[in-house]
Coordinates of C-alpha atoms in Angstrom, one line a residue:
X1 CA 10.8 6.7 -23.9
X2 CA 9.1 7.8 -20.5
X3 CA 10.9 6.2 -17.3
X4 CA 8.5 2.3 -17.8
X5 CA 8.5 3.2 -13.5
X6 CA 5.9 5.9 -14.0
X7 CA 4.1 3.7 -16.9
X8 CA 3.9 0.2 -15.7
X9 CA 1.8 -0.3 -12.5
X10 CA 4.1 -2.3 -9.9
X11 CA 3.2 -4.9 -7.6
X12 CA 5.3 -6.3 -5.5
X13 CA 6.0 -10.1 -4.5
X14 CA 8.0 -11.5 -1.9
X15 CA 10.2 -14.5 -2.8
X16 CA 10.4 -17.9 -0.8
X17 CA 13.7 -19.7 0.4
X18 CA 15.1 -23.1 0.6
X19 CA 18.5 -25.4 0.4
X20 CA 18.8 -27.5 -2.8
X21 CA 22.0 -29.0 -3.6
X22 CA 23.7 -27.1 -0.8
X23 CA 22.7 -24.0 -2.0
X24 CA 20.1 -21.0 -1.0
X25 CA 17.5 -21.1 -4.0
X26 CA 14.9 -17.9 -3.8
X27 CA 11.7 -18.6 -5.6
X28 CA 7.7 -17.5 -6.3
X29 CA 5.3 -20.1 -6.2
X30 CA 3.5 -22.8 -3.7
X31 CA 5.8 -25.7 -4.5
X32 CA 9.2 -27.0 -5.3
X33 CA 7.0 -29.0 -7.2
X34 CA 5.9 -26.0 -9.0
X35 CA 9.2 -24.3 -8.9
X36 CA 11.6 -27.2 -10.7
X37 CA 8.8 -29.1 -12.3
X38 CA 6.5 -26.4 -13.6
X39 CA 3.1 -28.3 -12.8
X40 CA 1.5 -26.0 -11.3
X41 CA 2.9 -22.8 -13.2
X42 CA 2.9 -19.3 -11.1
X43 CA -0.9 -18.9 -12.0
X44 CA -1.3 -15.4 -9.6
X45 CA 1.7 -13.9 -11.4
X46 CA 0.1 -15.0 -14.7
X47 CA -3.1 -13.4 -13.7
X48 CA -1.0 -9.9 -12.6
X49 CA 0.2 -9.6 -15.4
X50 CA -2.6 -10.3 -17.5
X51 CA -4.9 -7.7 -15.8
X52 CA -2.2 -5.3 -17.2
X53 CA 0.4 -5.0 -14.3
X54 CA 3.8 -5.9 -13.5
X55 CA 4.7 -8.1 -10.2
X56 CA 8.1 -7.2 -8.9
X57 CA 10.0 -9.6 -6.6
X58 CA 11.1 -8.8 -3.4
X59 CA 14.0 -11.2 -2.8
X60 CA 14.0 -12.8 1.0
X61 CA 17.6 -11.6 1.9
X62 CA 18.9 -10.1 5.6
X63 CA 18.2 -6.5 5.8
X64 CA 15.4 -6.2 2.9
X65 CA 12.8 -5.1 5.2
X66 CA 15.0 -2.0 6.0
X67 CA 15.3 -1.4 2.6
X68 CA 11.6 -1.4 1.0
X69 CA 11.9 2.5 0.6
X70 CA 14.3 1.4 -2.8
X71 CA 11.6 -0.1 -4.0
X72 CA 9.2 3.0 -4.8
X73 CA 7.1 3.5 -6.2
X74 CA 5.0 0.8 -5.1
X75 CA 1.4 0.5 -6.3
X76 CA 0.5 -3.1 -4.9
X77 CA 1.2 -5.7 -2.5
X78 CA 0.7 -9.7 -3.4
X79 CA 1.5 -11.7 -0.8
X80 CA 1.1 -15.3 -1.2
X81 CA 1.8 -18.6 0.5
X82 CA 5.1 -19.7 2.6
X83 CA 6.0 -20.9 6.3
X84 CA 4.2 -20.5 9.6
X85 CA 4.5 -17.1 10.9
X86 CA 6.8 -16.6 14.3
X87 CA 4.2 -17.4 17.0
X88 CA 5.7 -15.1 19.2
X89 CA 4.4 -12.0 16.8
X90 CA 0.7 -12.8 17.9
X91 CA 0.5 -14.9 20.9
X92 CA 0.3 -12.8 23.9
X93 CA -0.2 -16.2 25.8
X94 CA 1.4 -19.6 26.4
X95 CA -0.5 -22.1 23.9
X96 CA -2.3 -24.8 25.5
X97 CA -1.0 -27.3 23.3
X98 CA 1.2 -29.3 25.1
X99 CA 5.4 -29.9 24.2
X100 CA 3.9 -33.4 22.6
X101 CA 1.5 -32.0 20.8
X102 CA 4.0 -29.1 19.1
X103 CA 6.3 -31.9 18.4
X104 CA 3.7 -34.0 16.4
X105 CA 2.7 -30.6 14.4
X106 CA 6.1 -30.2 13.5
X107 CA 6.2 -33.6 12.3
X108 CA 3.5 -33.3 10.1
X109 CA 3.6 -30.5 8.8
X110 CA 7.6 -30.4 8.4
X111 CA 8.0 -28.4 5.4
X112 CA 5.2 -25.3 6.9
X113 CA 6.6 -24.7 10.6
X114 CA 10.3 -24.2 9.9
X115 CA 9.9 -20.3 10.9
X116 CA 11.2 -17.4 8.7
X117 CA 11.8 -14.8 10.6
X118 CA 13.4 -13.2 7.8
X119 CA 10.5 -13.4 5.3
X120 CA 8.3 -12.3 8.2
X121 CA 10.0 -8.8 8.9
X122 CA 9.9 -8.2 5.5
X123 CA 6.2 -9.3 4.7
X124 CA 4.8 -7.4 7.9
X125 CA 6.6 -4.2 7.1
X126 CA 5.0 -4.4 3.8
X127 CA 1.4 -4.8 5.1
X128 CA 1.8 -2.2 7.3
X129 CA 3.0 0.1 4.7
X130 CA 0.1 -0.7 2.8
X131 CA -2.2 0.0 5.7
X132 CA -0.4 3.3 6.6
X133 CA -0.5 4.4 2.7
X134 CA -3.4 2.9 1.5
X135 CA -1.6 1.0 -0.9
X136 CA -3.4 -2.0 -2.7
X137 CA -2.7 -5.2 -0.6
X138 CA -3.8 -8.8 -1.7
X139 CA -3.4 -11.3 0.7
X140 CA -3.2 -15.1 -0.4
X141 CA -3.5 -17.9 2.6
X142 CA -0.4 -17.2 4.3
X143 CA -1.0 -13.6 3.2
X144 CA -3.7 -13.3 5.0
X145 CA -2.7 -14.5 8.1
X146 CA 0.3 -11.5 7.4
X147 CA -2.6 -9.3 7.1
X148 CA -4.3 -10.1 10.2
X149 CA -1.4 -10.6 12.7
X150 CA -0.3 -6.7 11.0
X151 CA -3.7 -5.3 12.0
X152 CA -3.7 -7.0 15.6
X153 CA -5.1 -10.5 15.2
X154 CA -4.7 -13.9 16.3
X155 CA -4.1 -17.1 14.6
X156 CA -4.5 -21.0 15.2
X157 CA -1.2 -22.6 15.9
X158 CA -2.6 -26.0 14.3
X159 CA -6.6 -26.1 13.3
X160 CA -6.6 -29.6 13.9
X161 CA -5.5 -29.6 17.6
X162 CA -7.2 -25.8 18.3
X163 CA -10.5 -26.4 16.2
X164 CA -11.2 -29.5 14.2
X165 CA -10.9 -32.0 17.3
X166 CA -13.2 -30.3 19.6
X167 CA -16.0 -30.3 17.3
X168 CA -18.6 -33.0 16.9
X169 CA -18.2 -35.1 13.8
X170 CA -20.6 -33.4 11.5
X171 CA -19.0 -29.9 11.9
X172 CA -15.1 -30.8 10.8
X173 CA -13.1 -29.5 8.0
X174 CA -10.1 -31.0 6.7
X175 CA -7.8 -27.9 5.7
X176 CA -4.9 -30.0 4.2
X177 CA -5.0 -33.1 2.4
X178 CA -1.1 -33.9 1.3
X179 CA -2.8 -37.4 -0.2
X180 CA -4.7 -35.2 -2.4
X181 CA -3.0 -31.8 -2.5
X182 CA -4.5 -30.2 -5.4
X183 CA -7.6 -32.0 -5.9
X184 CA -8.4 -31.6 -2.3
X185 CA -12.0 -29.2 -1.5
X186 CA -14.2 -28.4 1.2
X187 CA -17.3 -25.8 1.1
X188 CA -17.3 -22.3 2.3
X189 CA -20.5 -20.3 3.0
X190 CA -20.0 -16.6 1.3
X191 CA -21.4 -14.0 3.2
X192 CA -24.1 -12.1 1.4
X193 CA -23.4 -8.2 0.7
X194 CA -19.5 -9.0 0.3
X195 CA -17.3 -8.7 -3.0
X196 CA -17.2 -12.8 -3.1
X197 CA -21.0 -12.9 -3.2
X198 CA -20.9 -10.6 -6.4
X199 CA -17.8 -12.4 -7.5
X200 CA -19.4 -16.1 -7.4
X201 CA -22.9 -14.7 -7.7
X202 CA -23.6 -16.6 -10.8
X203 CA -22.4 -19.8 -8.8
X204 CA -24.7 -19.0 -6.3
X205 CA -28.6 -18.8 -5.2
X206 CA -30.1 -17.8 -2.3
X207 CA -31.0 -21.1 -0.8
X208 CA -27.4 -22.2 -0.8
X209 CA -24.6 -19.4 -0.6
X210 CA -21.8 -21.8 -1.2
X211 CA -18.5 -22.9 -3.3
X212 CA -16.2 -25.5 -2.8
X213 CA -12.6 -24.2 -2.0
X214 CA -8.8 -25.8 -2.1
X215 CA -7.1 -25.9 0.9
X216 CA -3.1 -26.0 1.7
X217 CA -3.0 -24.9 5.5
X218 CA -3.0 -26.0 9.1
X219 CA -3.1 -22.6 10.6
X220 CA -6.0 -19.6 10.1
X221 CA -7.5 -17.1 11.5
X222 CA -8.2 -17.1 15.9
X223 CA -9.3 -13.8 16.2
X224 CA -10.0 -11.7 13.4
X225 CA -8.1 -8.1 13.7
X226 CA -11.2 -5.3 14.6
X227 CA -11.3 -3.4 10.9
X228 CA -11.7 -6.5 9.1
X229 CA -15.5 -8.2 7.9
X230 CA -15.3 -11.7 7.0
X231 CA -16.4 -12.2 3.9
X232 CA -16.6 -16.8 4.1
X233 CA -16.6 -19.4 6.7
X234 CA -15.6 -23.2 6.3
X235 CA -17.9 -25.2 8.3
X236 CA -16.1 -25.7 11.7
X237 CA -16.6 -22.1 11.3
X238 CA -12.7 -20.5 10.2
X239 CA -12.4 -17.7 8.3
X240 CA -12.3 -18.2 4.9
X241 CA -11.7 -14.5 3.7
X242 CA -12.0 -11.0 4.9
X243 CA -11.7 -7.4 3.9
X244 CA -11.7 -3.8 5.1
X245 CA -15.2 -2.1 4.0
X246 CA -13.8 1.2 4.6
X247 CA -11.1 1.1 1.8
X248 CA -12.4 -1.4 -0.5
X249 CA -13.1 1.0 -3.7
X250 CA -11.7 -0.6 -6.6
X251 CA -12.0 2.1 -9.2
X252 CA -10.7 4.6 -6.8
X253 CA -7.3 2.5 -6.1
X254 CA -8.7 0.9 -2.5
X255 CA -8.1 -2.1 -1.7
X256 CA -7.2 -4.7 1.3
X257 CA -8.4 -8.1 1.6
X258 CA -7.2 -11.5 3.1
X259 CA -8.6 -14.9 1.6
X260 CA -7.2 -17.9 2.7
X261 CA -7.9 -20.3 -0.5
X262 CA -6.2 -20.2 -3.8
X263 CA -8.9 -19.0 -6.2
X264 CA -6.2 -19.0 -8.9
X265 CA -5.3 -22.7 -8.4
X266 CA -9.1 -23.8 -8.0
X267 CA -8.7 -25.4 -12.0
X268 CA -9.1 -29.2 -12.9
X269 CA -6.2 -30.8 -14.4
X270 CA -4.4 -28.1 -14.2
X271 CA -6.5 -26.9 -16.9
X272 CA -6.5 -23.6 -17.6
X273 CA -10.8 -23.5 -17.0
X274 CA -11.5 -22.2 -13.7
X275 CA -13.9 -23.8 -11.2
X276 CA -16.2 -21.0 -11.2
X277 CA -16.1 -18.2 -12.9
X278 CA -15.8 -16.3 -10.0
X279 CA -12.4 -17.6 -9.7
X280 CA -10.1 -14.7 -10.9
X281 CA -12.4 -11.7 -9.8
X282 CA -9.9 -11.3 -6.5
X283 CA -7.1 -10.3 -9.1
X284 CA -9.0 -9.0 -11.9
X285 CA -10.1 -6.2 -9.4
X286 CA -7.0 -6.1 -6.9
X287 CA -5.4 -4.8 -10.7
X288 CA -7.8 -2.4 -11.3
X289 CA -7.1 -0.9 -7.5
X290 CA -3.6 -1.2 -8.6
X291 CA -3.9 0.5 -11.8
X292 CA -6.3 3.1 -9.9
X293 CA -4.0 3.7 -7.3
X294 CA -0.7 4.2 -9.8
X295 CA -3.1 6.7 -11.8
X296 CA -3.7 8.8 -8.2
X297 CA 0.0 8.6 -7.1
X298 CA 1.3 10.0 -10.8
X299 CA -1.3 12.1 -10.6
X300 CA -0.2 13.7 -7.1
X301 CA 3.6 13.6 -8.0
X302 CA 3.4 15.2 -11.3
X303 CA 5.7 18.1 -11.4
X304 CA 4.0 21.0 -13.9
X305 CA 4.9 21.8 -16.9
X306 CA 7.9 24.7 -17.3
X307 CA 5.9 27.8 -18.4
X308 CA 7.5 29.7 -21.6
X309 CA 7.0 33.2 -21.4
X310 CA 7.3 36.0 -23.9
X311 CA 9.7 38.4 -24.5
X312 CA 7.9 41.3 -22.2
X313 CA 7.3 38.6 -19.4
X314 CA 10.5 37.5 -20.0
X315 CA 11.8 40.8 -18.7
X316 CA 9.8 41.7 -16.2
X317 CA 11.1 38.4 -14.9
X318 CA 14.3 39.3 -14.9
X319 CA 13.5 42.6 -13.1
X320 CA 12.3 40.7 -10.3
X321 CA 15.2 38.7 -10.4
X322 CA 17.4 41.6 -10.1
X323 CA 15.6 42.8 -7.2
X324 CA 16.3 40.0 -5.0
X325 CA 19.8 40.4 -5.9
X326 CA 20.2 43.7 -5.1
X327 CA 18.1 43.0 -1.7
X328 CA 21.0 40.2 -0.9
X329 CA 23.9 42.7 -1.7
X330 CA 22.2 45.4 0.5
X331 CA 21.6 43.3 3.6
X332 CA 25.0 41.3 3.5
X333 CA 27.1 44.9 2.9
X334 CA 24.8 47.1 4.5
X335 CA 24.5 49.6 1.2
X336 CA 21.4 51.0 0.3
X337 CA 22.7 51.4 -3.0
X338 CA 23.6 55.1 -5.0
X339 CA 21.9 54.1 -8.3
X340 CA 18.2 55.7 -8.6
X341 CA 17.6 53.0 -11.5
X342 CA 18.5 50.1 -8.8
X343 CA 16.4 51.8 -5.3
X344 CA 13.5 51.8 -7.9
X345 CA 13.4 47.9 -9.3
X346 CA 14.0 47.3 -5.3
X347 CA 10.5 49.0 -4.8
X348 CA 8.8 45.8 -7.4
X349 CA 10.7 42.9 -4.8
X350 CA 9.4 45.1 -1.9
X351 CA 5.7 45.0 -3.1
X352 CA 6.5 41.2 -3.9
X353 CA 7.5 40.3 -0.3
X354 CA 4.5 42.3 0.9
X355 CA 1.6 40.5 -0.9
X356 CA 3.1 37.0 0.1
X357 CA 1.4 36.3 3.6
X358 CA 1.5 32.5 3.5
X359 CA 5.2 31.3 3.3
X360 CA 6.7 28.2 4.3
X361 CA 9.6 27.5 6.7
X362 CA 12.3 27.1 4.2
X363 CA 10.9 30.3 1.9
X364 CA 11.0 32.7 4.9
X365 CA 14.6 31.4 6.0
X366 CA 15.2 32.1 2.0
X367 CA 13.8 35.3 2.3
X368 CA 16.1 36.2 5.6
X369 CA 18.8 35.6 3.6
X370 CA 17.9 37.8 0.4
X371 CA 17.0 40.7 2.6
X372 CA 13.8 40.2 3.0
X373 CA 14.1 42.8 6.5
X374 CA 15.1 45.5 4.8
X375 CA 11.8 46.8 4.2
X376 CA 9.1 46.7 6.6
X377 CA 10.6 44.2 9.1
X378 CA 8.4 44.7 12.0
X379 CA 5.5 43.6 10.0
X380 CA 7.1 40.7 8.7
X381 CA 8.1 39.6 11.8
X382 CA 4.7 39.6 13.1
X383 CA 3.7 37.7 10.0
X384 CA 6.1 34.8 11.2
X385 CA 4.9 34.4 14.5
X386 CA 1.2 34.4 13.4
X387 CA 2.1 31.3 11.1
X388 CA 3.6 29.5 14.3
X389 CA 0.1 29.9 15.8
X390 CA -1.4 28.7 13.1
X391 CA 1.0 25.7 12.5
X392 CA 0.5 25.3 16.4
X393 CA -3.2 25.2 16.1
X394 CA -3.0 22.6 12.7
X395 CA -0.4 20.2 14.4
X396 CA -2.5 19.9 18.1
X397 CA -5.8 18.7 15.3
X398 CA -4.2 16.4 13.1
X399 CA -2.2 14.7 16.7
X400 CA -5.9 13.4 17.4
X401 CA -6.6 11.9 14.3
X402 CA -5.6 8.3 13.3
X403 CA -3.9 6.8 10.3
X404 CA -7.3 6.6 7.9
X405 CA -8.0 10.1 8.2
X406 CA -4.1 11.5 8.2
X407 CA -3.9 9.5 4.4
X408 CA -7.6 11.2 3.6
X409 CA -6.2 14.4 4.9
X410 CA -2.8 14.1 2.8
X411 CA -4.4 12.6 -0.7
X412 CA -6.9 15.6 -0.7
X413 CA -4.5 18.4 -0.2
X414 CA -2.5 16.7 -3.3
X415 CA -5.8 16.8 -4.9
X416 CA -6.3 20.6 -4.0
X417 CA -2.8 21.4 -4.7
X418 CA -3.4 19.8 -8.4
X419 CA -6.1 21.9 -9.0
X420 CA -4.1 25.0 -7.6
X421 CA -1.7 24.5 -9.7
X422 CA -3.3 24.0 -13.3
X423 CA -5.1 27.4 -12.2
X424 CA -2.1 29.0 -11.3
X425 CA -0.5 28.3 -14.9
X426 CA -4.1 29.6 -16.4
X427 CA -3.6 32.6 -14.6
X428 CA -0.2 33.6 -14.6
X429 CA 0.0 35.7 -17.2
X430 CA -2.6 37.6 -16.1
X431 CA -1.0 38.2 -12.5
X432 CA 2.1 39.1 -13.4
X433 CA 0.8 41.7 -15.8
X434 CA -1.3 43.0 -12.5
X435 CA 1.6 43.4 -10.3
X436 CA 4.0 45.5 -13.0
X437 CA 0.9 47.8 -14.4
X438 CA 2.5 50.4 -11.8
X439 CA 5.9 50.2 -13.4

């Protein structure tokens, strides 16, 4: 059976933290409620794994975010709720909340601004690998907040001292309810043109662009990092949801957006009917970006199939073989060899070595070592130092160019090198055939 790695499109989930019964427990969910009662159920892992992929947990332990490497290949990034990020990751000025006013926050909001700094190293090096990759990234309320502060943004330290209290009556949103956590909405406005509109579109009209929303948070989005678009707005006017327009492409594997609802928890009664039907859109197509984006990587990593040649090809490749032999012996003994058979199969390697004009680093070093000089060194010589220039040339353009384009850059030479080398195999036999009609 194939390696289920290179099957099974992966998406990875970071795990939460806490003390019960003296003890660390790492878990997934929103709750200990939902953890150790099983209320709520992991409803966003249920709908991964529904829309055909495979969520793999990141466990919150020292040193992780040093070690996400281990955790290729990586197709997709869910992150979900958890603890206030570390202020000091975004604030580039003192708060004007006062020492009072941080202590009541903490207060209320006890079990949300005990700071992680552990989970937060680990969940911003995984956004930014995202970014720097292109890798699918879904972020869910606290995720989203990861995804902003990763691209440069700003959040509210507490919306109801920063936002809600400086507004007149009429324009306040309650964003947390703990009296009525789950049943708890307030109404977003969509913004037209956006994946929510065509999401909720059959929710919507044109006279009234909006859906009611849960809400579990006390902190959002201040200042929304430059590549994002919002996509919603609550009505004291925070950012509901945002995406990158650039790389939003479903089918093609593209996709990064923040929203900071649950549109997997928005059910009654924990039934398992959604609100809208809109509701599980966010992951149905965050899984097809996934899938998209597994299908590209494979794709670009495929190693091509051994070729099995016949019995004349079959020893004509060994002749070539045993030209770069004898090439070695000659330049590490200094013999140009007594057998006429020999000097002649040395004359196929030289012809070799002189049709290939485009060789890497480590294939001329190769060559150096085979011999590679003996014939015509001059010319080879000046071959190397005309591929400096042109490496020269290459490096000084791609130095101006910026993440986006680098990724572009990279996933269309794996593109060109796929295609290279199915018409490579094509023609093979046809080459080879060219090169030894002299013989």
């Amino acid at each position: 059976m194939e390696n289920l790695s290179q099957v099974l499109p992966r998406v990875l989930v970071v795990s939460r933290r806490t003390v019960r019964k003296n003890k660390f427990v790492d878990f997934v969910g929103s709750s200990l409620t939902s953890l150790f009662c099983c209320m709520h159920g992991e409803y966003h892992l249920d709908l991964i794994v529904r829309y055909g992929c495979v969520p793999v947990i990141v466990p919150r332990v020292t040193g992780v975010h040093m070690l996400l490497e281990s955790f290729k290949p990586i197709h997709g990034v869910l992150l979900c709720e958890g603890e206030d990020i570390d202020p000091s990751l975004y604030e580039s000025e003192i708060s004007s909340l006062s020492p009072e006013e941080i202590q009541e926050i903490r207060e209320t909001h006890a079990s949300d601004t005990s700071i992680d700094k552990e989970k937060d190293s680990i969940e911003l090096a995984l956004a930014k690998l995202c970014l720097e990759q292109n890798i699918p990234y879904l972020g869910i309320c606290r995720g989203s907040q990861i995804l902003n502060v990763a691209c440069g943004g700003t959040l509210y330290l507490d919306l109801e001292k920063e936002l809600t209290n400086k507004l007149p009556e009429e324009r306040r949103t309650r964003h947390i309810d703990y009296d009525n956590y789950d049943e708890h909405r307030h109404v977003v406005r969509i913004v037209e043109n956006s994946p929510l509109r065509s999401w909720f579109k059959d929710s919507l009209d044109r006279e009234n662009m909006e859906i009611l929303v849960n809400s579990y948070h006390h902190q959002g989005v201040k200042k929304l990092a430059q590549r994002f678009v919002p996509m919603a707005f609550a009505s004291d006017g925070l950012i509901e949801g945002f995406y990158d327009p650039d790389t939003y492409n479903p089918e093609e594997g593209k996709f990064i957006m923040g929203l900071q609802f649950h549109p997997e928890r928005m059910r009654s009664n924990d039934l398992d009917e959604f609100d809208y039907p809109g509701c599980p859109a966010a992951y149905q197509e965050f899984a097809k970006a996934v899938i998209a984006y597994q299908k590209k990587l494979s794709s670009s990593m495929s190693v091509p199939k051994t070729l099995v040649l016949d019995g004349e090809m079959e020893s004509k490749r060994k002749i070539l073989v045993r030209c770069f032999s004898l090439a070695r012996y000659m330049y590490t003994k200094g013999a140009t060899g007594k057998n006429p058979s020999k000097v002649s199969e040395l004359e196929v390697g030289a012809e070799f070595l002189e049709s290939n004009t485009a060789l890497s680093t480590e294939q001329e070093t190769r060559l150096k070592e085979m011999g590679s000089t003996v014939r015509n060194g001059g010319s080879y010589m000046k071959k190397l130092k005309v591929d400096e220039e042109k490496q020269r040339i290459v490096r000084n353009m791609m130095n101006k160019m910026n993440i986006e384009q680098l990724s572009e850059l990279m996933a269309f030479y794996h593109l060109i090198g796929n295609i290279c080398g199915e018409l490579l195999e094509q023609r093979l036999r046809g080459n080879v055939n060219e090169c030894f009609k002299d013989m």
